[in-house]
XYZ file of C-alpha atoms in Angstrom:
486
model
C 118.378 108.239 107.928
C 117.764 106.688 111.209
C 114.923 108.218 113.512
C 116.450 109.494 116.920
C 114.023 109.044 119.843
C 114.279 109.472 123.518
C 111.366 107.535 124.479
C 112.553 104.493 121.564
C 115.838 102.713 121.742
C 117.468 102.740 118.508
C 118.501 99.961 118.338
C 127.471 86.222 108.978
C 128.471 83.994 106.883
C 125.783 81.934 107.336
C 122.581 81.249 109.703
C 120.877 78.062 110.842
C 117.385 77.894 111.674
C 115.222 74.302 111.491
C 115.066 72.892 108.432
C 111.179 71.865 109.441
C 110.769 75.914 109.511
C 113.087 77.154 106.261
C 110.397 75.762 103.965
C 107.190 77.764 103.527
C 106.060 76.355 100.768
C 103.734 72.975 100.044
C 106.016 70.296 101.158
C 107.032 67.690 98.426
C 109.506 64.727 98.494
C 112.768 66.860 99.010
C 111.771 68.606 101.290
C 109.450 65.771 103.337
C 113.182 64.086 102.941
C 114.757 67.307 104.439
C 112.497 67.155 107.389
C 112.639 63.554 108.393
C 116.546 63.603 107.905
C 117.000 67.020 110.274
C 114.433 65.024 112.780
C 116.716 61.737 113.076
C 119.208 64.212 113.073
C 118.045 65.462 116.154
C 117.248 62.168 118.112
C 120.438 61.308 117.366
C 122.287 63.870 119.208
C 120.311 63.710 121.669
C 120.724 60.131 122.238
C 124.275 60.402 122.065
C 123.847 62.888 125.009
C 122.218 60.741 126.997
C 124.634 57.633 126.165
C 127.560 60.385 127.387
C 124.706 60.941 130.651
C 124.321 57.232 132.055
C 128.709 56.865 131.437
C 129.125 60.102 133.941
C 130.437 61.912 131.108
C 128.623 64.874 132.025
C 130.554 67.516 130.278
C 131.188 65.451 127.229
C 127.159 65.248 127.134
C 126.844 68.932 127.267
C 129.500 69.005 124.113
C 127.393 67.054 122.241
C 124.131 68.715 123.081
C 125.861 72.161 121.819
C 126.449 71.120 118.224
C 122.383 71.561 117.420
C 121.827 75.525 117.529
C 119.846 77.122 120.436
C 116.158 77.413 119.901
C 113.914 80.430 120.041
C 110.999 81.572 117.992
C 111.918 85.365 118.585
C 115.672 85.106 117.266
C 117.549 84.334 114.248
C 120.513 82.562 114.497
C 123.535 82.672 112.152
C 126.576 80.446 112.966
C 129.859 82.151 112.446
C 131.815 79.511 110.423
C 135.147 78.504 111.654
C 138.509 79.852 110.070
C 140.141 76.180 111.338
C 139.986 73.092 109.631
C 138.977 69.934 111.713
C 136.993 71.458 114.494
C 134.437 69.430 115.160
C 134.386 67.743 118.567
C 136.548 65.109 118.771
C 134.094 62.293 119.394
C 134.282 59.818 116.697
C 130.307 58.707 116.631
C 128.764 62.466 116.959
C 131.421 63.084 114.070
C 130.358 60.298 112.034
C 126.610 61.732 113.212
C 127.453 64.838 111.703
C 129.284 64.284 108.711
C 126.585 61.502 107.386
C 123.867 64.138 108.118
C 125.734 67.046 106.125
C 126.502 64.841 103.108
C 122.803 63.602 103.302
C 121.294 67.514 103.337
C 123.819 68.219 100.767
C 122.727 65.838 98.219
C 119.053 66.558 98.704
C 120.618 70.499 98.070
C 122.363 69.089 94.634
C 118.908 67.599 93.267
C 117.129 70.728 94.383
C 120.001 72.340 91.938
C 118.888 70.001 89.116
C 115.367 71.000 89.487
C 116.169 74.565 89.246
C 115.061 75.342 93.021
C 118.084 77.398 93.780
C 116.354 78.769 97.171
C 115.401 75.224 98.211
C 119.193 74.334 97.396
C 120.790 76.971 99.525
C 118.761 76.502 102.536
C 119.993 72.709 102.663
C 123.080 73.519 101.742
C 122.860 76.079 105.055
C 121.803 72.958 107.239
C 124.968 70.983 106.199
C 127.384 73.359 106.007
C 126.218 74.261 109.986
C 126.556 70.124 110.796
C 130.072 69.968 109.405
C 131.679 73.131 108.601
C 134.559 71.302 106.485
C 132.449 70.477 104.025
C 134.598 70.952 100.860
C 132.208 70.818 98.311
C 129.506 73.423 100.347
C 132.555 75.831 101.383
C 133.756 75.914 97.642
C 130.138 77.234 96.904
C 130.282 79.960 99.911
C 133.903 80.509 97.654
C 135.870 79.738 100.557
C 139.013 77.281 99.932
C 140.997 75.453 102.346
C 145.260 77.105 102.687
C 147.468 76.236 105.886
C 144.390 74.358 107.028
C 142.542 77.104 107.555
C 139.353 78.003 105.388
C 139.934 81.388 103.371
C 137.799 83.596 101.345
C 139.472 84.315 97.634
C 139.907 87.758 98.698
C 142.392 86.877 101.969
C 143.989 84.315 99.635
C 144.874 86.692 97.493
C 146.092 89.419 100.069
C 147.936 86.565 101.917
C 150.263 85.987 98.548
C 150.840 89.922 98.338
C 152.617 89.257 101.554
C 149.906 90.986 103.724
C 148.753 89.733 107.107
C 145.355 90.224 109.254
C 146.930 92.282 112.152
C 144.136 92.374 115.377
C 144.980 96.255 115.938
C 146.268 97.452 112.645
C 143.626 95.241 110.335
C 145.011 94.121 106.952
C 148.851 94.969 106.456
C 152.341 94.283 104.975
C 154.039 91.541 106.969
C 157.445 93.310 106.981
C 155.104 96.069 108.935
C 154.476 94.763 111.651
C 157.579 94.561 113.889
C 157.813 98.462 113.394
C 153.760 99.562 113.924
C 153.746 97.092 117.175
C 156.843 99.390 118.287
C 155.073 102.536 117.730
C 156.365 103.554 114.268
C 154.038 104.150 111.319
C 154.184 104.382 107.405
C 153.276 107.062 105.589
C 153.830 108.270 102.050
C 156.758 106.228 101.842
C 158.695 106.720 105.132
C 158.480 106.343 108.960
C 157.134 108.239 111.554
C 156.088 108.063 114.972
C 153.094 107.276 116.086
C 152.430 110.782 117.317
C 153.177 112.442 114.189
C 150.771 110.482 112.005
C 148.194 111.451 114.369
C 148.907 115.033 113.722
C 148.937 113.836 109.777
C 145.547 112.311 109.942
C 143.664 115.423 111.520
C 141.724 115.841 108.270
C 138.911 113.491 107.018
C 140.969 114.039 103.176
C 144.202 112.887 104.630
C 143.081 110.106 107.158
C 143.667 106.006 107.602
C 142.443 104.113 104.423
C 141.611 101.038 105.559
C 141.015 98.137 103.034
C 138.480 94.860 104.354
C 137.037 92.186 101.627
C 133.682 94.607 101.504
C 134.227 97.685 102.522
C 136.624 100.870 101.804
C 136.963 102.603 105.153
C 138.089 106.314 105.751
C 138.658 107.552 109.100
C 140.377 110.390 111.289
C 139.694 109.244 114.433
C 142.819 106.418 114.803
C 143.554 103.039 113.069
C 142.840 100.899 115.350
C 139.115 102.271 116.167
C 138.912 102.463 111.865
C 139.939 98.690 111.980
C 137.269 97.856 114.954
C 134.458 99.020 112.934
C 135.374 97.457 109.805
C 135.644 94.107 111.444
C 131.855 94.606 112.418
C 130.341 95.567 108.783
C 132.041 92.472 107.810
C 130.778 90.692 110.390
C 126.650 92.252 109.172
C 127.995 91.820 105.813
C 128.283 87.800 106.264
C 124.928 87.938 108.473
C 122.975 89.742 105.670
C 124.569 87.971 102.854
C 122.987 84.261 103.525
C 119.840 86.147 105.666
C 118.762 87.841 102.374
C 120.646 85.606 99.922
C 117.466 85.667 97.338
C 117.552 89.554 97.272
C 121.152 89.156 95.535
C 120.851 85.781 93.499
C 117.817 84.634 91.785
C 116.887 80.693 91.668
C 119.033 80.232 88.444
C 121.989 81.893 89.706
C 121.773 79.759 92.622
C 121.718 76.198 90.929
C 124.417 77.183 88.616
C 126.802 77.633 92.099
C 125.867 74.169 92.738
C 126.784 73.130 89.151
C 129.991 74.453 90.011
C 129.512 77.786 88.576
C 130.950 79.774 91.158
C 132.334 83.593 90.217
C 135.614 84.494 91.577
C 134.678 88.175 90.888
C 134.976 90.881 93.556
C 132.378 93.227 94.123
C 132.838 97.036 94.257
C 133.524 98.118 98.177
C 131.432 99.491 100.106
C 132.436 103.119 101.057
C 132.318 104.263 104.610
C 133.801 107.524 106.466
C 134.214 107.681 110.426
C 135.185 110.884 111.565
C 136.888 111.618 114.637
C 133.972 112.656 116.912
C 130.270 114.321 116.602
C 131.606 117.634 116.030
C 133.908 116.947 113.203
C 130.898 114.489 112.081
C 128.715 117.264 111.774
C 131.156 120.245 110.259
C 132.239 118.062 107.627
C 129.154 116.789 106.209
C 127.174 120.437 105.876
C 127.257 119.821 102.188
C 125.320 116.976 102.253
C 122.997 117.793 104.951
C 122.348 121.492 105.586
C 120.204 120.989 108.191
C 122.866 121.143 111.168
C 119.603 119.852 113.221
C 119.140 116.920 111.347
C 122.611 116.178 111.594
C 122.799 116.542 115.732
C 120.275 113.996 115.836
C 121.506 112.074 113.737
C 123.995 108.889 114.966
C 124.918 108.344 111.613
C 123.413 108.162 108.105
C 124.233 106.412 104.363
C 124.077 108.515 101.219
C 122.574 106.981 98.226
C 123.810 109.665 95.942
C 127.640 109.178 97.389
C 127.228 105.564 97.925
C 128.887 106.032 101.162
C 127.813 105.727 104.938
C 129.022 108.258 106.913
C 129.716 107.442 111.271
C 131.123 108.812 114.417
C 132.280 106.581 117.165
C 130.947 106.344 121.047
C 133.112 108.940 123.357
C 132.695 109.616 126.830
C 130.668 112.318 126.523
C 127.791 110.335 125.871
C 125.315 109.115 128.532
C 123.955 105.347 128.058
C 121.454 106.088 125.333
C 123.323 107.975 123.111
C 126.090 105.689 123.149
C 123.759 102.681 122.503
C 122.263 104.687 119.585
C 125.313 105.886 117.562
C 126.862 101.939 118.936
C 123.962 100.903 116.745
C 123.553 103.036 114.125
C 126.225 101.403 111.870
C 123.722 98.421 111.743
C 120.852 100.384 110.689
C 122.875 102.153 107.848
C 125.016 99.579 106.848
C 121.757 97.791 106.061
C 120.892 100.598 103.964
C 123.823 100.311 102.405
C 123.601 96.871 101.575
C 120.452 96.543 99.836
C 121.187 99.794 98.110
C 124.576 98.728 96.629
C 124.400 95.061 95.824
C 122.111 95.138 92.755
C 120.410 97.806 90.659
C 118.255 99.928 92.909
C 115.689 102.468 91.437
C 113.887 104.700 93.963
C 113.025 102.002 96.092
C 109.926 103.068 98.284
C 109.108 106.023 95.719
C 105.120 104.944 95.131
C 104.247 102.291 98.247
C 106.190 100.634 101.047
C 108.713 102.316 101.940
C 107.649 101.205 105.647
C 109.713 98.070 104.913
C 112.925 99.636 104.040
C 113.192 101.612 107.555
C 111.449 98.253 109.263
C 114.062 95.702 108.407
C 117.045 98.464 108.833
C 115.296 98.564 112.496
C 115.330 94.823 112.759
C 118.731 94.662 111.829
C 119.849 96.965 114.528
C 118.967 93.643 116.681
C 122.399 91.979 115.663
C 124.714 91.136 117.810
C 127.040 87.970 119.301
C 126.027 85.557 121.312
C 128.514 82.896 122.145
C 129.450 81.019 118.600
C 126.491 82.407 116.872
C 125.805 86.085 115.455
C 121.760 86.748 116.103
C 118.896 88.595 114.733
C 115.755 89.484 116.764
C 114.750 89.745 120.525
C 111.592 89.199 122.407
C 113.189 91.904 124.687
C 113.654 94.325 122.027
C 112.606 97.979 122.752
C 110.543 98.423 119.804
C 108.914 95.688 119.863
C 107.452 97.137 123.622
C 106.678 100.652 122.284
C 104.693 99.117 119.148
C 102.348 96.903 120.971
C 102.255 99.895 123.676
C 101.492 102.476 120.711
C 98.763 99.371 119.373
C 97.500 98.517 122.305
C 96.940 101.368 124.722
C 97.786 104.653 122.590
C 95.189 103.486 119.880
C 97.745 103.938 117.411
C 98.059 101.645 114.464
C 98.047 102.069 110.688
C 96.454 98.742 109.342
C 98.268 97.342 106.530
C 95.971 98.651 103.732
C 97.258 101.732 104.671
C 100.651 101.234 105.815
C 101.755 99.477 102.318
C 100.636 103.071 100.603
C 103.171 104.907 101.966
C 105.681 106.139 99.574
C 108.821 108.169 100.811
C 107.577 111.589 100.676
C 104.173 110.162 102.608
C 106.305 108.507 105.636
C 108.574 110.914 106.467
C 106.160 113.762 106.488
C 103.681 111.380 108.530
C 102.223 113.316 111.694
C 103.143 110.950 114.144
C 106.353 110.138 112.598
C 108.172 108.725 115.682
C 105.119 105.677 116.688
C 105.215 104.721 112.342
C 109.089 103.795 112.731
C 107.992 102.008 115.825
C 105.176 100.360 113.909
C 107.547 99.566 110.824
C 110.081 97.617 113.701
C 107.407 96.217 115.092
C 106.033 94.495 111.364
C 109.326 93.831 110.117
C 110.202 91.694 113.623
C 106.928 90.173 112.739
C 107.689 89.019 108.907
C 110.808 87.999 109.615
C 110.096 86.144 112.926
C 106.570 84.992 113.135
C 105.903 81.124 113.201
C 109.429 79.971 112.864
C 110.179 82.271 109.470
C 106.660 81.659 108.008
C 106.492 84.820 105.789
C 110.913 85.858 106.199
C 110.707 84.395 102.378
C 108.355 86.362 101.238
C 109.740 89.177 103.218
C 112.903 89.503 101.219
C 111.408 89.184 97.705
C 109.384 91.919 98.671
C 112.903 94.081 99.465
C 114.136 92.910 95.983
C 110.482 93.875 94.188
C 110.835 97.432 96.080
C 114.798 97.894 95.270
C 113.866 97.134 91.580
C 111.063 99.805 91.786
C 108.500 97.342 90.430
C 106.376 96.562 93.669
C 103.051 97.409 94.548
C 101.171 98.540 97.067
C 99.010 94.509 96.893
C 102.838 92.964 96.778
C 102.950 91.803 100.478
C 99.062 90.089 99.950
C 100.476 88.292 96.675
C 103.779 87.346 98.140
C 102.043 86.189 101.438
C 98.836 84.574 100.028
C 97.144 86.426 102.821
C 94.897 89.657 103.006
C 96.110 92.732 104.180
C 92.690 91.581 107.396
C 94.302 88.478 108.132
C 97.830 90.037 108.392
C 96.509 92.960 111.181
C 95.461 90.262 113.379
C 98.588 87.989 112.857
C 100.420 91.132 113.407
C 98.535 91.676 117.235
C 98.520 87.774 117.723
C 102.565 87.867 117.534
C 102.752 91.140 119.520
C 100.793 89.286 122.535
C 102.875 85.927 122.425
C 106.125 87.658 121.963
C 105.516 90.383 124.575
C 102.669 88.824 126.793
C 101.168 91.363 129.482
C-alpha cells in the first residue's frame, strides 16, 4: 500500500531512448552496427534541418528536428504510437531518412533473433518502430494489424466486428447505442432508462458500471464516464510498463520466437479494478479487507494481492492540492503493483530481502505522465528525489545498500523511520532506472523478475550489476548531486 506523507509528495506502447544508451553490455558487431547507424541517423536529420534553415523554411526545419525524441538524462521517454496509418511528415527525403533507418535497425533486430538475443532484438526493434511507426513487419510483432488504415490491437479488432465502437465518454460500446446514451438514455438489464434513474441503479459498488478495456475489468459507482476516464489511463501505464519492463514478462527465447513470427494471439486475464464513488464509500466498503479504518483514511488507494484487484476513489472537491495530487497518483503506484503481481507467477515477492525495490519502482512509476506526443518516466524535479538527498545529505539518514537489500517485508514496514526508507527506496529506484543514460535499468528489471519469482537474494543487485554494494552508495550520492545540484 502506498505511504501517505505530508512532508513527501506521493507522487505505453512503447519508449525510445538512444540506442548508444539501451546496450549495457560489452559492445560487439550488432550492436557497434546499432550505434553507428542511430549516429548517421542523427546527422542526418539534423542536416536536413539545416538544408530546411538556409531555404527559410523555418517551420518545416523545426518538423524535421521533432521526429528524433527529446533528450534528458533524468527522464524516460515512451512514444505513444499512432492509431493512423501514413503519418509521418510529409517530406519525401526525411521519409526516405526514416524508413531506410527503421528497415536498417530492424534487420540488425532479426539477426539478434537468430542469435537468440531476444532483449538485444526488442530494443532495435523499439528504435525502428519509433523512426517509422508503419512498420508492418515490427507492428505485427507488437500484435497490432493494420484495418480502415488505422493500426489496431487484436483485441479492438475483434470488438470492432461485434459491432462495438470506442465512444470518448461512454468507453467501449454497441454502435446501435450510441444515438440513445448521447441523448441521455441508458441500458440496463435489457431496457431503457434515463440517465437519472441508472444513477439511482448504480448506488451500490455490487450493482455499478462494468466497464470492459483490452487489460483491465473496471467496476465503479461513481458514473461512467469518470469509470471510462480512468480506464483509459491504466491502459495508457499498461502500454508504458509493457515495453519499459518487457524482460520481466518474456524471457530471451520468447522474444526471438516473436521475431520468427511466433506471435500469440492469446488474451491475458484482466486486470480487476473497483472505483467507488468517493472516500467515504471507499472506506465503508472495503472494512473487510482492511480493518484498520486508519489505514484506510490514509490511504489514496491500494491493490490486493489476495483479490487480485486494485481498489480507487477519484479526486472531489473536497480535497486541497495535495490530497488531490496523491489519490490523482495513486492509481500509478498500485497499478504498478498490480502489474508485476499479475503478469507471471509471483511467490511472496520481497518475503526474505529487497522488498525496497518493489515500493521503489511503484514510486518511480508515480512519475508518469504526458508530455506532448510522448508518455514519460522520471523527473529531475521530482519530490522524492529532493527529500532523499535532503534525508542523505543533511538529516544523516541513509541505509547503505548492504543493508537496504536485507530488508524483507515484515523488516520494511515495521522500519522506525518508515516514512525517509520509502523516500530512500524512490530515491534508488530513480537512480537504477535513470543513472548514466539506463546503465543499470537492465539489470533493474531482472532483479523485479528474480524477486516476483521468490528466488533472489539479498547479493542479487551486486551480481546483476557487476558492482559492490561500496561502489553503488557512492554512485547512488554522485547521481543525487548531478540530478539535484545545491
Amino acid at each position: 500500500m502506498l505511504s501517505r506523507q505530508k512532508t513527501i509528495l506521493p507522487v505505453i506502447f512503447l519508449f525510445f531512448v538512444s540506442v548508444c544508451s539501451l546496450f549495457a553490455a560489452e559492445p560487439d558487431a550488432l550492436i557497434l552496427g546499432a550505434r553507428q547507424a542511430e549516429a548517421d541517423y542523427r546527422r542526418e536529420i539534423e542536416r536536413l534541418a539545416v538544408q530546411a534553415v538556409d531555404a527559410g523554411n523555418l517551420v518545416e526545419a523545426e518538423r524535421i528536428r521533432q521526429v528524433l525524441p527529446p533528450s534528458d538524462p533524468s527522464r524516460i521517454f515512451l512514444p505513444c504510437l499512432p492509431l493512423e496509418f501514413g503519418v509521418l511528415e510529409k517530406i519525401p527525403s526525411l521519409i526516405d531518412v526514416r524508413k531506410k533507418y527503421a528497415e536498417a535497425q530492424f534487420q540488425r533486430a532479426r539477426q539478434a533473433a537468430e542469435k537468440n538475443r531476444g532483449n538485444l532484438a526488442m530494443q532495435l526493434a523499439i528504435a525502428a518502430i519509433e523512426a517509422n511507426p508503419d512498420h508492418e513487419e515490427i507492428r505485427k510483432i507488437l500484435g497490432f494489424q493494420l484495418l480502415d488504415n488505422r493500426w489496431r490491437t487484436d483485441w479492438e479488432v475483434k470488438s470492432l466486428e461485434k459491432g462495438f465502437v470506442d465512444h470518448p465518454l461512454f468507453g467501449w460500446m454497441p454502435k446501435e447505442h450510441v444515438e440513445r446514451y448521447e441523448a441521455g438514455e441508458r441500458f440496463v438489464k435489457n431496457r431503457w432508462v434515463s440517465a437519472e434513474e441508472d444513477v439511482k441503479l448504480r448506488a451500490n459498488i455490487n450493482n455499478g458500471w462494468d466497464i470492459e478495456t483490452e487489460h483491465y475489468s473496471l467496476r465503479t459507482n461513481h458514473s461512467l464516464e469518470e469509470g471510462v476516464r480512468l480506464s483509459r489511463r491504466m491502459e495508457n501505464l499498461y502500454r508504458a510498463w509493457k515495453l519499459l519492463f518487457f524482460r520481466f514478462q518474456l524471457s530471451d527465447e520468447t522474444l526471438s520466437r516473436m521475431f520468427k513470427g511466433n506471435v500469440s494471439n492469446s488474451a491475458p486475464p484482466r486486470h480487476r479494478i473497483r472505483l467507488y464513488r468517493n472516500k467515504a464509500d471507499y472506506v465503508a466498503n472495503l472494512r473487510d479487507i482492511e480493518p484498520r479504518t486508519e489505514i484506510l483514511e490514509l490511504s489514496g488507494g491500494f491493490y490486493h494481492p489476495a483479490s487480485k484487484t486494485a481498489y480507487f476513489f477519484p479526486v472531489d472537491d473536497t480535497m486541497d492540492e495535495f490530497d488531490a495530487e496523491y489519490v490523482r497518483k495513486t492509481p500509478y503506484h498500485e497499478g504498478t503493483h498490480q502489474l508485476f503481481q499479475e503478469t507471471r507467477p509471483a511467490k511472496a515477492p520481497g518475503a526474505t530481502a529487497n522488498f525496497w525495490i518493489l515500493e521503489g519502482i511503484a514510486m518511480f512509476m508515480e512519475t508518469f505522465r504526458m508530455e506532448g506526443n510522448h508518455y514519460v518516466l522520471g523527473d529531475a524535479d521530482d519530490v522524492r528525489l529532493s527529500v532523499a538527498k535532503r534525508h542523505k545529505h543533511k538529516h544523516d539518514f541513509y541505509v547503505p545498500f548492504n543493508e537496504l537489500v536485507r530488508l524483507d517485508r515484515i523488516s520494511f514496514v515495521t522500519y522506525p523511520e518508515l516514512q525517509r526508507l520509502y523516500s530512500q527506496s524512490a530515491g534508488t529506484a530513480h537512480f537504477l532506472m535513470l543513472v548514466d543514460d539506463g546503465r543499470y535499468r537492465d539489470a533493474t528489471v531482472q532483479l523485479l523478475r528474480l524477486v516476483y519469482s521468490g528466488v533472489d537474494r539479498f547479493d542479487s543487485l551486486n551480481r546483476l550489476t557487476g558492482r559492490s554494494f561500496e561502489q553503488l552508495d557512492e554512485e547512488y550520492d554522485r547521481f543525487l548531486g548531478k540530478m539535484i545540484p545545491e
